[in-house]
Short mmCIF file of C-alpha atoms and ligand atoms in Angstrom, two decimals:
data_model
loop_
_atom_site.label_atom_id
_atom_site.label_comp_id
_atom_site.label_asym_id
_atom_site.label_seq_id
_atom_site.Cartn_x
_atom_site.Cartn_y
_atom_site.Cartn_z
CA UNK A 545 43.83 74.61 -15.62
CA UNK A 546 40.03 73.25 -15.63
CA UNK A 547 38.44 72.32 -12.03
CA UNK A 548 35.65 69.95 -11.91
CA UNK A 549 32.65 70.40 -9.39
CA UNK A 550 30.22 68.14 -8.86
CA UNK A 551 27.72 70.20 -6.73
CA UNK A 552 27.22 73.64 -5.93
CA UNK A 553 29.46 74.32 -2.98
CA UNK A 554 29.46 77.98 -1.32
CA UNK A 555 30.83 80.41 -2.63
CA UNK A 556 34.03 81.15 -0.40
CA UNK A 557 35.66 77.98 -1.91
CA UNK A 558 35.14 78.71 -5.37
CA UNK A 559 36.48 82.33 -4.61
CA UNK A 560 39.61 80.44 -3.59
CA UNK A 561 39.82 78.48 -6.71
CA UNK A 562 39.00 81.63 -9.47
CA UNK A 563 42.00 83.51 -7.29
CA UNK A 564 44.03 81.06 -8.26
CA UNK A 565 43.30 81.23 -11.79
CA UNK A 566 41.43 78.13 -12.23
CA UNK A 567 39.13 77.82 -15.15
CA UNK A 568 35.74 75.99 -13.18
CA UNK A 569 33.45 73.66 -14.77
CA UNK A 570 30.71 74.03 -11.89
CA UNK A 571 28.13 71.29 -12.52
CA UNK A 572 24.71 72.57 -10.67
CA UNK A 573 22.17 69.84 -10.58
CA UNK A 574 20.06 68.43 -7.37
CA UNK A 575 20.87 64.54 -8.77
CA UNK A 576 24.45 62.99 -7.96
CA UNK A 577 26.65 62.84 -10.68
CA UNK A 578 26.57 59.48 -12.27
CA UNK A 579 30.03 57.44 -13.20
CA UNK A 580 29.47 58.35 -16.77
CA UNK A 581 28.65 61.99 -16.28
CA UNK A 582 31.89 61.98 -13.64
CA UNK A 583 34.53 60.57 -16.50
CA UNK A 584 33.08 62.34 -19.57
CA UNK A 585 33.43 65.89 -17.38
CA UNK A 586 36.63 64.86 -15.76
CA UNK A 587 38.22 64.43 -18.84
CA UNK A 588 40.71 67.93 -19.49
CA UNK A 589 40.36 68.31 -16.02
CA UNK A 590 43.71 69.04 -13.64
CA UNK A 591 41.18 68.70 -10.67
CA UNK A 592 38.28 67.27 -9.29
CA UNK A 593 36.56 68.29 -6.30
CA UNK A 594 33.92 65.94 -5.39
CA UNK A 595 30.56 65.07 -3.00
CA UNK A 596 30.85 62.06 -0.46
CA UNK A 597 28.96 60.13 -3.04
CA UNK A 598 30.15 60.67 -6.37
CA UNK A 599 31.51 57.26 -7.70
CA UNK A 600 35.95 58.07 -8.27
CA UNK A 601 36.43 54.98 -9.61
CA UNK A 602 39.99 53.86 -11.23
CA UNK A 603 38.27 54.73 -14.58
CA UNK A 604 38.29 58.58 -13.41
CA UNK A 605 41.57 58.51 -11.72
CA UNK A 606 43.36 57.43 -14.88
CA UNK A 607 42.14 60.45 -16.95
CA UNK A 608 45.15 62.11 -18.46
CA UNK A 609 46.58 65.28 -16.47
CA UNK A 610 44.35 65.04 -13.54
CA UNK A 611 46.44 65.37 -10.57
CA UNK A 612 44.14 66.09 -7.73
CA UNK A 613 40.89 65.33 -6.13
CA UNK A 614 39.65 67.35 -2.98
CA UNK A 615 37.08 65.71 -1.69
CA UNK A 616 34.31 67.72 -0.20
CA UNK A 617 34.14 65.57 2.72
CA UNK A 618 35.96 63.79 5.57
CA UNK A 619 35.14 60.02 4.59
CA UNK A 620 36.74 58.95 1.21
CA UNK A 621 35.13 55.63 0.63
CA UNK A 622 33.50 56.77 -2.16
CA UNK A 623 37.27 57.02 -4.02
CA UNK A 624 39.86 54.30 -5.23
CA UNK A 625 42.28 55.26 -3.11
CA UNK A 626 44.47 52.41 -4.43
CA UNK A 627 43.64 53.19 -8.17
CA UNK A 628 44.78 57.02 -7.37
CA UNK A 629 47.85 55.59 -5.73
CA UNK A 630 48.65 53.79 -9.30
CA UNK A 631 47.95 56.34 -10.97
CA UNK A 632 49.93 59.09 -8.81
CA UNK A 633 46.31 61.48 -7.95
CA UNK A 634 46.68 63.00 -4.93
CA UNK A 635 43.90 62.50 -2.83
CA UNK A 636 43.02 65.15 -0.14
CA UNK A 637 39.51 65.48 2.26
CA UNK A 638 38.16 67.65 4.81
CA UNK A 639 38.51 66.83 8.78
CA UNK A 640 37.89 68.53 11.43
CA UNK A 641 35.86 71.08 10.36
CA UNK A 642 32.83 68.51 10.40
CA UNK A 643 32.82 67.44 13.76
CA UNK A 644 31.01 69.95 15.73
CA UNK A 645 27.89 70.29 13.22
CA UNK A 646 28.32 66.39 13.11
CA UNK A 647 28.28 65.61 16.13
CA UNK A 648 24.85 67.75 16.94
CA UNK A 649 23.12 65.91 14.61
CA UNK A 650 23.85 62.72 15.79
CA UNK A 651 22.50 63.80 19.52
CA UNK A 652 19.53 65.40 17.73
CA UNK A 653 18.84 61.53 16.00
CA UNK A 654 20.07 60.24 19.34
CA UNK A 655 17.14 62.22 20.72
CA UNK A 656 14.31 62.36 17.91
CA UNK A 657 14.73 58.39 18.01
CA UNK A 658 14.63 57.63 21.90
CA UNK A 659 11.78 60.45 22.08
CA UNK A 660 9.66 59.47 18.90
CA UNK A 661 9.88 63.14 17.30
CA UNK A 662 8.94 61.87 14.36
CA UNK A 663 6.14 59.53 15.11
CA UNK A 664 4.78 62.31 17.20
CA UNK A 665 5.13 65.32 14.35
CA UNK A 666 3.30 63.06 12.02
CA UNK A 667 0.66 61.51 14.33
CA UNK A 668 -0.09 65.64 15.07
CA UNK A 669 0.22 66.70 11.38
CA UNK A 670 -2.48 63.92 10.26
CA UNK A 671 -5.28 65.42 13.22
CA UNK A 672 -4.52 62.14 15.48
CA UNK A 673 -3.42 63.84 18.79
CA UNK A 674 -6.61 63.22 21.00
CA UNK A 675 -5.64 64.70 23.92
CA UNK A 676 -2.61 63.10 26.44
CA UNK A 677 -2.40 60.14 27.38
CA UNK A 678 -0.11 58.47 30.07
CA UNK A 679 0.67 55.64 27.39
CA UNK A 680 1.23 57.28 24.41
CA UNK A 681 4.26 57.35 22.42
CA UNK A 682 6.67 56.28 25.70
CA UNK A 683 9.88 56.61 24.96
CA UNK A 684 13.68 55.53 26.21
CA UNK A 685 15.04 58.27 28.80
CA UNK A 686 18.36 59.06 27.80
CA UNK A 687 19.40 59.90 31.39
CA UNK A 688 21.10 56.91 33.20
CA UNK A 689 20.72 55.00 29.86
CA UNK A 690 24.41 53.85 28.34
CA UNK A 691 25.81 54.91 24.55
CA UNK A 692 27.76 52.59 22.95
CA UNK A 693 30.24 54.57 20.02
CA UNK A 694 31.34 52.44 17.42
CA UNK A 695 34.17 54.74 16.29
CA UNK A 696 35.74 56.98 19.31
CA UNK A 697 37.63 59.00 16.99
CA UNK A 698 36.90 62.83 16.60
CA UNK A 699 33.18 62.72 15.75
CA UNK A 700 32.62 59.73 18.08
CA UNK A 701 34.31 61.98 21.15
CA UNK A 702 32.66 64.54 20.47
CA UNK A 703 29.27 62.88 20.77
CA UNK A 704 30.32 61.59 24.06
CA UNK A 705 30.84 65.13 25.70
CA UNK A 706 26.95 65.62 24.50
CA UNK A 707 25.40 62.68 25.52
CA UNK A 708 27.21 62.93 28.85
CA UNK A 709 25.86 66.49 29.49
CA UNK A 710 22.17 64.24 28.90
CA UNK A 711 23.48 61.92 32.31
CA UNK A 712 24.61 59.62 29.53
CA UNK A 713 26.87 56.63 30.75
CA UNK A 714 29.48 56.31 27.70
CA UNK A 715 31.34 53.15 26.17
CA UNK A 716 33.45 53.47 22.79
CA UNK A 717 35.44 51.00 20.93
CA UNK A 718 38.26 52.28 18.21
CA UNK A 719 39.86 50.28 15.31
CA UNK A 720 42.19 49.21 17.18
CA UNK A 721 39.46 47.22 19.76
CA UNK A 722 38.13 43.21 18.87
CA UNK A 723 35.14 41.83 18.33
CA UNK A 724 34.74 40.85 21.34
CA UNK A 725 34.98 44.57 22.49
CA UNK A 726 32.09 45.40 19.99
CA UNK A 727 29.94 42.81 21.02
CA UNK A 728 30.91 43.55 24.84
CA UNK A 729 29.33 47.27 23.65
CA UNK A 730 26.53 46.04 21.77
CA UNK A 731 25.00 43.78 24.50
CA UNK A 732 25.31 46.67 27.01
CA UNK A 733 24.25 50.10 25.54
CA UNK A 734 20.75 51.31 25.14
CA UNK A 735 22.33 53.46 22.41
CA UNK A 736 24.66 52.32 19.63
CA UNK A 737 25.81 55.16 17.28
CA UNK A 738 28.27 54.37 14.64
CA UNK A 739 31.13 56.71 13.84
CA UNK A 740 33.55 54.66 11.97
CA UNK A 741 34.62 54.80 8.73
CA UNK A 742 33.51 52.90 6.08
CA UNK A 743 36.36 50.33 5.03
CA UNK A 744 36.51 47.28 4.07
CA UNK A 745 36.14 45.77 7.55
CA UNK A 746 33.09 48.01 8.90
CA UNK A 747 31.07 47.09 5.80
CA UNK A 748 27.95 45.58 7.41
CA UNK A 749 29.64 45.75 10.40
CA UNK A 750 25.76 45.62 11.59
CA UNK A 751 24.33 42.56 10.11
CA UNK A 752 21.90 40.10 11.49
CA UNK A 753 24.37 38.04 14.19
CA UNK A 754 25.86 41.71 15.47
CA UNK A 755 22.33 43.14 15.56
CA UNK A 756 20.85 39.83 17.31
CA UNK A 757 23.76 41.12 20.00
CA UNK A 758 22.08 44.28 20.66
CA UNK A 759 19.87 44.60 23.87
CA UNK A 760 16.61 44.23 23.14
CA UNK A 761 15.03 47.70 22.71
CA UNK A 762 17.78 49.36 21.80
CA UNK A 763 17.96 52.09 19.63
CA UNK A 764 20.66 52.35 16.67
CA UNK A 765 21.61 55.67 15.09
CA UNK A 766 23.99 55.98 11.88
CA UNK A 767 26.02 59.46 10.66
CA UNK A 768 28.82 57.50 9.37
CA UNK A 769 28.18 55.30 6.17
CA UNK A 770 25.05 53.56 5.49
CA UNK A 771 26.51 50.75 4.53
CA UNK A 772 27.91 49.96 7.76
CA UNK A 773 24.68 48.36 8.41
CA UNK A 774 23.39 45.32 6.75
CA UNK A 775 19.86 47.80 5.99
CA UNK A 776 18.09 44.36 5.47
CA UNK A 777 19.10 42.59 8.91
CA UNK A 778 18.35 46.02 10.38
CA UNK A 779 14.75 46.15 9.05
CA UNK A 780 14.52 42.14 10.13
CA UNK A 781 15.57 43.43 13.47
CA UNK A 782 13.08 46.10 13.79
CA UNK A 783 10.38 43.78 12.39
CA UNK A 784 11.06 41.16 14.83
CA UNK A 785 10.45 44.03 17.65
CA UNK A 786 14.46 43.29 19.13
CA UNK A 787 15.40 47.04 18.14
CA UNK A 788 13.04 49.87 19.47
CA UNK A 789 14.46 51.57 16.79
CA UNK A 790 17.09 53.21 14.57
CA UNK A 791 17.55 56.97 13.51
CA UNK A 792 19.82 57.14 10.20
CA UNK A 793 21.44 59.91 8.36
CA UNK A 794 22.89 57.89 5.94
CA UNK A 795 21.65 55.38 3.39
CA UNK A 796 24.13 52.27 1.58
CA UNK A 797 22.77 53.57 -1.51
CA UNK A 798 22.11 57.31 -1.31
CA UNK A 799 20.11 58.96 -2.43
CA UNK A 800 17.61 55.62 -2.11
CA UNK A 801 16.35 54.63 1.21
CA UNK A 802 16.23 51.53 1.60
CA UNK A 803 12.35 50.63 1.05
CA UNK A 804 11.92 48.83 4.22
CA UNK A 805 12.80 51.20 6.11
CA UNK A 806 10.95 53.76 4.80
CA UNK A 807 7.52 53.40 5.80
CA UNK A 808 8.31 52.24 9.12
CA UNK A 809 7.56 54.70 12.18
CA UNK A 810 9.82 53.53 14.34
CA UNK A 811 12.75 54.44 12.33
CA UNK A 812 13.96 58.64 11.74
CA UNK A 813 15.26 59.41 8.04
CA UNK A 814 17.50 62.07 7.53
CA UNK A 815 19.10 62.81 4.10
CA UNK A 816 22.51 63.14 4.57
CA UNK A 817 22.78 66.07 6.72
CA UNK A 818 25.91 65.14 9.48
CA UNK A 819 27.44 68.81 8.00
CA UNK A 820 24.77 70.83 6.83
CA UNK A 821 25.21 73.63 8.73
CA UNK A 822 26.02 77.18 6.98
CA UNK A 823 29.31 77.39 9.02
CA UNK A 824 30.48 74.34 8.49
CA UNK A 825 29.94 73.77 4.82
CA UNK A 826 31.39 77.00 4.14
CA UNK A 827 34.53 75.61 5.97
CA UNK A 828 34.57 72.14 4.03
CA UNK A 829 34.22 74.37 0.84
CA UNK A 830 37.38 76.41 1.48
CA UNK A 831 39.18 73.75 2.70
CA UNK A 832 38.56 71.19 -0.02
CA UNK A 833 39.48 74.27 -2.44
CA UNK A 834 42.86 74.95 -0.26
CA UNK A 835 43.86 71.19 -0.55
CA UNK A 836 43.34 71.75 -4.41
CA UNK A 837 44.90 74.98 -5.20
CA UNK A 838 48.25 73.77 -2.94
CA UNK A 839 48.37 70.76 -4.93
CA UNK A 840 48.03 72.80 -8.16
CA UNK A 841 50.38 75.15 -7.47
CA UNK A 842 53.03 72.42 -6.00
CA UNK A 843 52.93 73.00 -2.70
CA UNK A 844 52.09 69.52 0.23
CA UNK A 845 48.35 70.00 0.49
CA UNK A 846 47.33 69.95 4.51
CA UNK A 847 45.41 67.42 4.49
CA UNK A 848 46.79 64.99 2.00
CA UNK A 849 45.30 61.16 2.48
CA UNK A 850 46.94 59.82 -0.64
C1 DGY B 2208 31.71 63.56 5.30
O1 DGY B 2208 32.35 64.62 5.31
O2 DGY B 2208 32.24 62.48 5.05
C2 DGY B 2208 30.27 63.66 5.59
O3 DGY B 2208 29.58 62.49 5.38
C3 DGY B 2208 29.63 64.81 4.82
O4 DGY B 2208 28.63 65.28 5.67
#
């Protein structure tokens, strides 16, 4: 049976899928796979296991034979997990394993943001550091200052522990909260960092009339989904001087930043790298591979979302 991958992944999840006497077609190329790429390769494939990005559109999940994808990654926005419900694909994904490295980078943007890391790398880097100065670069102290998550779920809790080892004061809403508790959070943090999924009610769940609820000079981080913010409202926002600014790991449409945003100072671009730790994608890799191989060989993959 013929496995689809879409990236490299390491090497202890591809050692799971050769054990199990899967034939791989390992795609290695730095771009994202494009939907035409994705359904021309998927086609004679029993499996596909693929990045947080790559388009698995109904198109892909009605290819003859394929009975699994194992998504290399917690969120599965990027799949239609109706179309794979038609079409009887079992759908699998990766939690858990993320949250730790996840979670660190979300206190390091919490951090680079408040503290203008990146303003002050690049203001050193281009021979503009004078000397100090008691008015350069200020930043927001974190201590005493309140987060607001957007998403209290595993990622979102485990930020909290960080931020209140920083003398962080913590507020949270869940799925299950109303708009009125994500406003009440969004006119009272210094800090907003987003942690839900993306879904068809968090899309733009930042736009202009939630951002206009922010207090002025706050800062807004993103390591969930980039298009949980409305990128345009946000760079209005930061324009307009309300935000003090915004540190974002992820882009609405990766691997593009939006170009707003990109030349502005007050804003810290990351590409994508909530996981990217050695440990942890190591773990995503032989779980995704687990997931793929159970559902291959019959078995209830562990964690199953469709
Ligand atoms: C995920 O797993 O959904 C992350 O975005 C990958 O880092």
């Amino acid at each position: 049976m013929r496995v689809l991958i879409t990236q490299a992944i390491d090497p202890a999840g591809t050692a799971i899928l050769t054990d199990a006497g899967l034939a791989l077609d390992s795609r290695d190329d730095p771009h994202p796979i494009g939907s035409d790429e994705l359904r021309a390769r998927t086609a004679g494939c029993a499996a596909l296991l693929p990045m947080p990005t790559d388009p698995v559109d109904a198109d892909v999940l009605s290819t003859p034979g394929l009975r699994v994808v194992a998504c290399h990654s917690v969120g599965t926005d990027h799949v239609d997990l109706d179309a794979a419900r038609a079409h009887g694909v079992v759908v699998t994904h990766t939690p858990g394993v993320l949250t730790d490295a996840t979670a660190d980078l979300a206190m390091a943007l919490i951090l680079a943001t408040a503290r203008r890391l990146g303003e002050g790398e690049r203001l050193l880097r281009r021979g503009a550091f004078h000397g100090w100065r008691p008015t350069m670069l200020r930043g927001l102290d974190l201590h005493d200052a309140t987060l607001g998550i957007v998403g209290m779920g595993r990622i979102g809790t485990a930020v909290a522990d960080r931020a209140r080892a920083f003398g962080m004061h913590i507020r949270g809403t869940t799925s299950a909260s109303s708009r009125d508790d994500l406003l009440e959070l969004l006119a009272t943090s210094d800090v907003v960092s987003l942690h839900c999924p993306l879904t068809d009610d968090t899309v733009h769940l930042l736009d202009s009339p939630t951002l206009a609820r922010m207090k002025p000079g706050a800062i807004l981080v993103n390591t969930a989904r980039g298009a949980v913010i409305d990128e345009d409202a946000l760079a209005d926002a930061l324009e307009a001087g309300h935000l003090a600014g915004a540190g974002l790991d992820v882009h609405a449409a990766e691997p593009r930043v939006h170009p707003r945003l990109l030349p502005r100072e007050d804003v810290v671009l990351l590409p994508h790298l909530g996981s990217a730790t050695w440990q942890t994608r190591r773990a995503m890799a032989t779980k995704a591979a687990t997931n793929l191989v159970a559902v291959l060989q019959g078995r209830t993959p562990p964690d199953r979302v469709v």
